[in-house]
Amino acid sequence: MGRESLSILITGASSGIGRATALALADSGVTLHLAGRSQERHEPLLAELEATGARARFLPVDLADLASVRDGAERFLASGEPLHVLLNNAGLAGARGRTENGFERTFGVNHLGHFLLTELLLDRLHESAPARIVNVASDAHFSAETVDWDALQRPTRSLTGLPEYAVSKLCNVLHARELAERLADSGVTTYALHPGVVATEVWRKVPWGLRQLIRLFMESPEAGARTSEYCAVSEAAGSQSGLYYANCEPKPPSRLARDATLTAELRERSLAWTGLGAGVG
Ligand SMILES: NC(=O)c1ccc[n+]([C@@H]2O[C@H](COP(=O)([O-])OP(=O)(O)OC[C@H]3O[C@@H](n4cnc5c(N)ncnc54)[C@H](OP(=O)(O)O)[C@@H]3O)[C@@H](O)[C@H]2O)c1
């Protein structure tokens, strides 16, 4: 995908992998829409992006609040801008509690907020095709053994929040796969990916001992951005849809991430929970 005139919306670019990805994608002629909670936390990046010759805009979106996701999507659509790449990057690990709408916090932010954002922007992606949807998932999804649908409507149960994180990342992979099937031959292709184990803020809520252990294996945010950049714009990735990537190569996701029944149920429930469809409660 040539970068000239690309319009890219990325969530969670105030720090870490999202910030490094926005900088890697920045070029003159590119417009970056930075969707996030705090304009103040995005200001340094907005200035850095403008210095590269890219256009950069802040879009207020709190993924923990579905009303805020709707407002952000409406504001984007009203701008009349095309959308060539939607990069669902923002994420939490080790957080506990519920979202504004009563969902388990990590699931609500990592999957449900992005699900709604994607659905609301889908027509614009179609109109702008060729276009791509990139979900930043994680190899953590391999440790999810099942999805307890009831638990997704309750506060975080585990002490570390990591089992809930694994489920939320499984949902990111299932979501990309389900979209690929639904959008086949539409000119909109989808991707899920593992960015590596990266030294970012995402680990701040993980218990200290575990955090020290994870630190031993960490890469830089710039290295963590490579697979996102690859899925967002590389010619090679453009020919296939619905795959899971790590190190800029397709990789088989977990058995559960390829489960057709689970894929369909996640879609139905996500539609119902975001108020977009009848689905199941
Ligand atoms: N780091 C790793 O090793 C690793 C490994 C596998 C996958 N990942 C995935 O990579 C992605 C990026 O994470 P990171 O490591 O770069 O972490 P990070 O530095 O903590 O960045 C997370 C971003 O998400 C944003 N965010 C959090 N809650 C939000 C909300 N409610 N609404 C909107 N934005 C919100 C944060 O914005 P604020 O400034 O508002 O907090 C921040 O910009 C995540 O999806 C994560 O699961 C990371």
Tab-separated table of C-alpha atoms and ligand atoms in Angstrom:
chain	number	residue	atom	x	y	z
A	1	MET	CA	0.000	0.000	0.000
A	2	GLY	CA	1.582	3.324	-1.007
A	3	ARG	CA	1.716	5.757	1.897
A	4	GLU	CA	0.901	8.935	-0.003
A	5	SER	CA	-2.553	10.306	0.923
A	6	LEU	CA	-3.198	7.552	3.478
A	7	SER	CA	-5.619	8.328	6.301
A	8	ILE	CA	-4.870	6.220	9.377
A	9	LEU	CA	-6.767	6.067	12.665
A	10	ILE	CA	-4.815	4.581	15.570
A	11	THR	CA	-5.976	4.041	19.148
A	12	GLY	CA	-3.597	4.232	22.111
A	13	ALA	CA	-0.791	6.232	20.508
A	14	SER	CA	-0.035	8.292	23.628
A	15	SER	CA	2.689	5.791	24.592
A	16	GLY	CA	4.422	2.503	23.857
A	17	ILE	CA	3.814	0.527	20.682
A	18	GLY	CA	1.055	2.847	19.419
A	19	ARG	CA	3.305	5.882	19.668
A	20	ALA	CA	6.168	4.077	17.890
A	21	THR	CA	3.755	2.809	15.203
A	22	ALA	CA	2.359	6.293	14.532
A	23	LEU	CA	5.919	7.604	14.098
A	24	ALA	CA	6.869	4.688	11.831
A	25	LEU	CA	3.833	5.368	9.610
A	26	ALA	CA	4.276	9.146	9.521
A	27	ASP	CA	5.232	10.625	6.174
A	28	SER	CA	4.316	13.703	4.190
A	29	GLY	CA	0.881	13.147	2.710
A	30	VAL	CA	-0.178	10.800	5.534
A	31	THR	CA	-2.911	11.866	7.957
A	32	LEU	CA	-2.873	10.278	11.403
A	33	HIS	CA	-5.961	10.421	13.604
A	34	LEU	CA	-4.908	9.704	17.185
A	35	ALA	CA	-7.874	8.329	19.131
A	36	GLY	CA	-7.419	8.415	22.875
A	37	ARG	CA	-8.499	9.607	26.284
A	38	SER	CA	-6.284	12.630	26.819
A	39	GLN	CA	-5.298	15.286	24.299
A	40	GLU	CA	-2.639	16.469	26.740
A	41	ARG	CA	-0.902	13.072	26.702
A	42	HIS	CA	-0.944	13.114	22.880
A	43	GLU	CA	0.444	16.667	22.476
A	44	PRO	CA	4.156	15.693	22.310
A	45	LEU	CA	3.408	13.088	19.616
A	46	LEU	CA	1.167	15.485	17.658
A	47	ALA	CA	4.114	17.914	17.485
A	48	GLU	CA	6.585	15.170	16.492
A	49	LEU	CA	4.263	13.914	13.755
A	50	GLU	CA	3.726	17.397	12.310
A	51	ALA	CA	7.527	17.781	12.158
A	52	THR	CA	7.689	14.782	9.793
A	53	GLY	CA	5.329	16.527	7.355
A	54	ALA	CA	2.375	14.296	8.294
A	55	ARG	CA	-0.992	15.767	9.308
A	56	ALA	CA	-1.964	14.693	12.831
A	57	ARG	CA	-5.284	15.156	14.631
A	58	PHE	CA	-6.446	14.155	18.110
A	59	LEU	CA	-9.819	12.375	18.382
A	60	PRO	CA	-11.296	12.033	21.890
A	61	VAL	CA	-12.239	8.377	22.486
A	62	ASP	CA	-12.380	6.526	25.812
A	63	LEU	CA	-12.677	2.849	24.921
A	64	ALA	CA	-13.998	2.070	28.418
A	65	ASP	CA	-17.099	4.152	27.668
A	66	LEU	CA	-19.262	3.101	24.705
A	67	ALA	CA	-20.934	6.551	24.533
A	68	SER	CA	-17.493	8.107	24.104
A	69	VAL	CA	-16.663	5.593	21.341
A	70	ARG	CA	-19.886	6.581	19.550
A	71	ASP	CA	-19.102	10.298	19.906
A	72	GLY	CA	-15.560	9.769	18.584
A	73	ALA	CA	-16.763	7.743	15.601
A	74	GLU	CA	-19.446	10.331	14.798
A	75	ARG	CA	-16.909	13.123	14.998
A	76	PHE	CA	-14.566	11.241	12.660
A	77	LEU	CA	-17.338	10.475	10.154
A	78	ALA	CA	-18.511	14.100	10.218
A	79	SER	CA	-14.979	15.213	9.281
A	80	GLY	CA	-15.512	13.592	5.866
A	81	GLU	CA	-11.974	12.114	5.985
A	82	PRO	CA	-11.375	8.790	4.225
A	83	LEU	CA	-10.117	5.847	6.312
A	84	HIS	CA	-7.536	3.501	4.818
A	85	VAL	CA	-6.138	1.922	7.989
A	86	LEU	CA	-7.874	1.380	11.334
A	87	LEU	CA	-5.266	0.341	13.877
A	88	ASN	CA	-6.933	-1.034	17.007
A	89	ASN	CA	-3.864	-0.802	19.226
A	90	ALA	CA	-4.881	0.538	22.663
A	91	GLY	CA	-4.889	-1.946	25.485
A	92	LEU	CA	-4.691	-2.648	29.189
A	93	ALA	CA	-3.120	-5.536	31.075
A	94	GLY	CA	-3.498	-6.234	34.758
A	95	ALA	CA	-6.291	-3.674	35.196
A	96	ARG	CA	-9.212	-4.635	37.438
A	97	GLY	CA	-12.842	-3.620	37.819
A	98	ARG	CA	-15.532	-2.717	35.288
A	99	THR	CA	-15.930	-0.299	32.410
A	100	GLU	CA	-18.451	2.555	32.435
A	101	ASN	CA	-20.938	0.129	30.881
A	102	GLY	CA	-20.410	-2.632	33.439
A	103	PHE	CA	-18.155	-5.004	31.479
A	104	GLU	CA	-14.998	-6.639	32.828
A	105	ARG	CA	-12.504	-3.817	32.397
A	106	THR	CA	-9.827	-5.445	30.233
A	107	PHE	CA	-12.381	-7.105	27.929
A	108	GLY	CA	-14.367	-3.865	27.713
A	109	VAL	CA	-11.405	-1.738	26.635
A	110	ASN	CA	-9.360	-4.243	24.628
A	111	HIS	CA	-12.227	-5.857	22.704
A	112	LEU	CA	-15.669	-4.280	23.154
A	113	GLY	CA	-14.669	-0.626	22.683
A	114	HIS	CA	-12.667	-1.551	19.573
A	115	PHE	CA	-15.489	-3.756	18.280
A	116	LEU	CA	-17.917	-0.815	18.420
A	117	LEU	CA	-15.412	1.619	16.922
A	118	THR	CA	-14.755	-0.783	14.041
A	119	GLU	CA	-18.440	-1.394	13.315
A	120	LEU	CA	-19.183	2.341	13.285
A	121	LEU	CA	-16.293	3.048	10.889
A	122	LEU	CA	-16.880	0.081	8.591
A	123	ASP	CA	-18.824	1.957	5.890
A	124	ARG	CA	-16.086	4.592	5.703
A	125	LEU	CA	-13.445	1.840	5.363
A	126	HIS	CA	-15.498	0.308	2.522
A	127	GLU	CA	-15.793	3.676	0.767
A	128	SER	CA	-12.022	4.189	1.122
A	129	ALA	CA	-10.995	0.662	-0.019
A	130	PRO	CA	-8.423	-0.743	-0.380
A	131	ALA	CA	-8.419	-0.476	3.398
A	132	ARG	CA	-7.170	-2.484	6.367
A	133	ILE	CA	-8.219	-3.228	9.938
A	134	VAL	CA	-5.329	-4.189	12.221
A	135	ASN	CA	-5.964	-5.577	15.729
A	136	VAL	CA	-2.979	-5.544	18.057
A	137	ALA	CA	-3.582	-8.799	19.928
A	138	SER	CA	-0.956	-10.886	21.770
A	139	ASP	CA	0.497	-14.354	22.109
A	140	ALA	CA	-1.099	-14.132	25.567
A	141	HIS	CA	-4.242	-15.344	23.766
A	142	PHE	CA	-2.691	-18.854	23.712
A	143	SER	CA	-3.272	-19.141	27.459
A	144	ALA	CA	-7.047	-18.533	27.210
A	145	GLU	CA	-8.682	-21.948	27.583
A	146	THR	CA	-12.289	-20.860	27.327
A	147	VAL	CA	-14.484	-17.755	27.268
A	148	ASP	CA	-16.771	-17.426	30.295
A	149	TRP	CA	-19.420	-15.077	28.874
A	150	ASP	CA	-20.942	-14.359	32.297
A	151	ALA	CA	-17.547	-13.326	33.696
A	152	LEU	CA	-17.288	-10.672	30.967
A	153	GLN	CA	-20.240	-8.894	32.564
A	154	ARG	CA	-18.716	-8.872	36.071
A	155	PRO	CA	-15.704	-7.086	37.650
A	156	THR	CA	-12.277	-8.686	37.122
A	157	ARG	CA	-12.056	-11.852	39.216
A	158	SER	CA	-8.351	-12.800	39.130
A	159	LEU	CA	-5.769	-11.011	41.278
A	160	THR	CA	-3.335	-10.347	38.418
A	161	GLY	CA	-5.913	-9.565	35.724
A	162	LEU	CA	-3.813	-11.685	33.359
A	163	PRO	CA	-6.387	-14.449	32.693
A	164	GLU	CA	-8.826	-11.692	31.692
A	165	TYR	CA	-6.113	-10.133	29.501
A	166	ALA	CA	-5.632	-13.475	27.706
A	167	VAL	CA	-9.369	-13.684	26.975
A	168	SER	CA	-9.471	-10.079	25.715
A	169	LYS	CA	-6.572	-10.792	23.338
A	170	LEU	CA	-8.267	-14.005	22.141
A	171	CYS	CA	-11.267	-11.788	21.315
A	172	ASN	CA	-8.979	-9.472	19.278
A	173	VAL	CA	-7.887	-12.464	17.170
A	174	LEU	CA	-11.429	-13.834	16.779
A	175	HIS	CA	-12.684	-10.363	15.824
A	176	ALA	CA	-10.120	-9.958	13.010
A	177	ARG	CA	-10.913	-13.433	11.703
A	178	GLU	CA	-14.678	-12.872	11.778
A	179	LEU	CA	-14.299	-9.551	9.953
A	180	ALA	CA	-12.151	-11.191	7.276
A	181	GLU	CA	-14.905	-13.694	6.514
A	182	ARG	CA	-17.628	-11.057	6.450
A	183	LEU	CA	-15.599	-8.589	4.382
A	184	ALA	CA	-14.238	-11.098	1.852
A	185	ASP	CA	-13.858	-9.469	-1.601
A	186	SER	CA	-14.841	-6.045	-0.230
A	187	GLY	CA	-11.366	-4.518	-0.541
A	188	VAL	CA	-11.106	-4.334	3.273
A	189	THR	CA	-8.581	-6.806	4.711
A	190	THR	CA	-7.997	-7.618	8.378
A	191	TYR	CA	-5.073	-8.625	10.582
A	192	ALA	CA	-4.366	-9.635	14.173
A	193	LEU	CA	-0.845	-9.626	15.524
A	194	HIS	CA	1.557	-10.201	18.383
A	195	PRO	CA	3.968	-7.245	18.682
A	196	GLY	CA	6.545	-9.123	20.796
A	197	VAL	CA	7.189	-8.632	24.493
A	198	VAL	CA	7.806	-4.904	24.614
A	199	ALA	CA	8.992	-2.484	27.303
A	200	THR	CA	5.942	-0.207	27.633
A	201	GLU	CA	3.511	1.164	30.183
A	202	VAL	CA	1.147	-1.765	29.616
A	203	TRP	CA	2.842	-3.756	32.391
A	204	ARG	CA	2.477	-1.076	35.095
A	205	LYS	CA	-0.470	-2.780	36.819
A	206	VAL	CA	1.025	-6.283	36.684
A	207	PRO	CA	2.365	-7.402	40.130
A	208	TRP	CA	5.998	-6.332	40.728
A	209	GLY	CA	7.607	-9.816	40.775
A	210	LEU	CA	5.966	-10.884	37.540
A	211	ARG	CA	6.873	-7.539	35.959
A	212	GLN	CA	10.561	-8.040	36.764
A	213	LEU	CA	10.424	-11.492	35.150
A	214	ILE	CA	8.737	-10.176	31.979
A	215	ARG	CA	11.322	-7.341	31.799
A	216	LEU	CA	14.087	-9.850	31.108
A	217	PHE	CA	12.611	-10.568	27.673
A	218	MET	CA	11.502	-7.113	26.561
A	219	GLU	CA	12.112	-5.390	23.225
A	220	SER	CA	11.951	-1.656	22.417
A	221	PRO	CA	8.644	-0.009	21.377
A	222	GLU	CA	10.199	0.619	17.930
A	223	ALA	CA	10.819	-3.119	17.496
A	224	GLY	CA	7.305	-3.753	18.854
A	225	ALA	CA	5.830	-1.476	16.159
A	226	ARG	CA	7.313	-3.410	13.207
A	227	THR	CA	4.583	-6.013	12.816
A	228	SER	CA	1.847	-3.366	13.171
A	229	GLU	CA	3.500	-1.287	10.440
A	230	TYR	CA	3.886	-4.397	8.278
A	231	CYS	CA	0.201	-5.338	8.590
A	232	ALA	CA	-0.928	-1.731	8.086
A	233	VAL	CA	0.908	-0.901	4.884
A	234	SER	CA	3.113	-3.651	3.417
A	235	GLU	CA	2.274	-4.900	-0.074
A	236	ALA	CA	2.977	-8.481	1.042
A	237	ALA	CA	0.340	-8.444	3.807
A	238	GLY	CA	-2.233	-6.865	1.487
A	239	SER	CA	-2.927	-10.066	-0.417
A	240	GLN	CA	-4.244	-12.084	2.551
A	241	SER	CA	-6.923	-11.392	5.126
A	242	GLY	CA	-7.843	-12.754	8.555
A	243	LEU	CA	-4.409	-14.090	9.508
A	244	TYR	CA	-2.454	-13.783	12.751
A	245	TYR	CA	1.076	-12.331	12.529
A	246	ALA	CA	4.217	-12.247	14.669
A	247	ASN	CA	7.624	-10.945	13.558
A	248	CYS	CA	6.042	-9.736	10.295
A	249	GLU	CA	5.036	-13.291	9.322
A	250	PRO	CA	1.789	-15.239	9.499
A	251	LYS	CA	1.664	-17.644	12.443
A	252	PRO	CA	-1.086	-20.119	13.405
A	253	PRO	CA	-3.113	-18.706	16.310
A	254	SER	CA	-4.478	-20.930	19.089
A	255	ARG	CA	-7.055	-23.661	18.458
A	256	LEU	CA	-9.715	-21.552	20.215
A	257	ALA	CA	-8.879	-18.581	17.988
A	258	ARG	CA	-9.903	-20.724	14.982
A	259	ASP	CA	-13.148	-21.973	16.537
A	260	ALA	CA	-16.040	-21.012	14.238
A	261	THR	CA	-18.711	-21.349	16.949
A	262	LEU	CA	-16.793	-19.100	19.318
A	263	THR	CA	-16.190	-16.587	16.505
A	264	ALA	CA	-19.922	-16.385	15.755
A	265	GLU	CA	-20.923	-16.184	19.416
A	266	LEU	CA	-18.444	-13.386	20.120
A	267	ARG	CA	-19.901	-11.383	17.239
A	268	GLU	CA	-23.489	-11.940	18.356
A	269	ARG	CA	-22.765	-11.014	21.951
A	270	SER	CA	-20.627	-8.014	20.985
A	271	LEU	CA	-23.459	-6.703	18.790
A	272	ALA	CA	-25.943	-7.081	21.647
A	273	TRP	CA	-23.623	-5.604	24.284
A	274	THR	CA	-22.814	-2.543	22.177
A	275	GLY	CA	-26.478	-2.000	21.304
A	276	LEU	CA	-25.897	-2.667	17.596
A	277	GLY	CA	-27.986	-5.798	17.184
A	278	ALA	CA	-30.457	-8.162	18.799
A	279	GLY	CA	-27.852	-10.888	19.466
A	280	VAL	CA	-27.949	-12.572	22.873
A	281	GLY	CA	-27.825	-10.846	26.256
B	1	LIG	N1	3.927	-4.383	25.600
B	1	LIG	C1	3.860	-5.668	25.279
B	1	LIG	O1	4.761	-6.468	25.584
B	1	LIG	C2	2.680	-6.200	24.543
B	1	LIG	C3	2.656	-7.568	24.206
B	1	LIG	C4	1.572	-8.060	23.493
B	1	LIG	C5	0.555	-7.202	23.126
B	1	LIG	N2	0.591	-5.894	23.478
B	1	LIG	C6	-0.520	-5.025	23.064
B	1	LIG	O2	-0.012	-3.849	22.452
B	1	LIG	C7	-0.972	-2.805	22.559
B	1	LIG	C8	-0.280	-1.516	22.981
B	1	LIG	O3	0.173	-1.665	24.308
B	1	LIG	P1	1.535	-1.026	24.855
B	1	LIG	O4	2.369	-2.159	25.292
B	1	LIG	O5	2.079	-0.043	23.903
B	1	LIG	O6	0.986	-0.321	26.192
B	1	LIG	P2	0.929	1.194	26.713
B	1	LIG	O7	2.237	1.869	26.548
B	1	LIG	O8	0.348	1.089	28.084
B	1	LIG	O9	-0.119	1.873	25.747
B	1	LIG	C9	-1.487	1.593	25.850
B	1	LIG	C10	-2.249	2.681	25.156
B	1	LIG	O10	-3.651	2.371	25.304
B	1	LIG	C11	-4.316	3.542	25.721
B	1	LIG	N3	-5.540	3.247	26.469
B	1	LIG	C12	-5.650	2.560	27.629
B	1	LIG	N4	-6.936	2.571	28.041
B	1	LIG	C13	-7.630	3.272	27.114
B	1	LIG	C14	-8.984	3.658	27.001
B	1	LIG	N5	-9.893	3.327	27.942
B	1	LIG	N6	-9.365	4.381	25.937
B	1	LIG	C15	-8.463	4.756	25.000
B	1	LIG	N7	-7.160	4.440	25.058
B	1	LIG	C16	-6.748	3.720	26.116
B	1	LIG	C17	-3.311	4.269	26.589
B	1	LIG	O11	-3.688	5.617	26.684
B	1	LIG	P3	-3.638	6.526	28.040
B	1	LIG	O12	-2.536	7.484	27.804
B	1	LIG	O13	-4.978	7.182	28.067
B	1	LIG	O14	-3.434	5.589	29.199
B	1	LIG	C18	-2.044	4.075	25.783
B	1	LIG	O15	-1.966	5.026	24.756
B	1	LIG	C19	-2.025	-3.305	23.551
B	1	LIG	O16	-3.163	-3.755	22.842
B	1	LIG	C20	-1.347	-4.488	24.218
B	1	LIG	O17	-2.282	-5.453	24.687
B	1	LIG	C21	1.631	-5.369	24.181
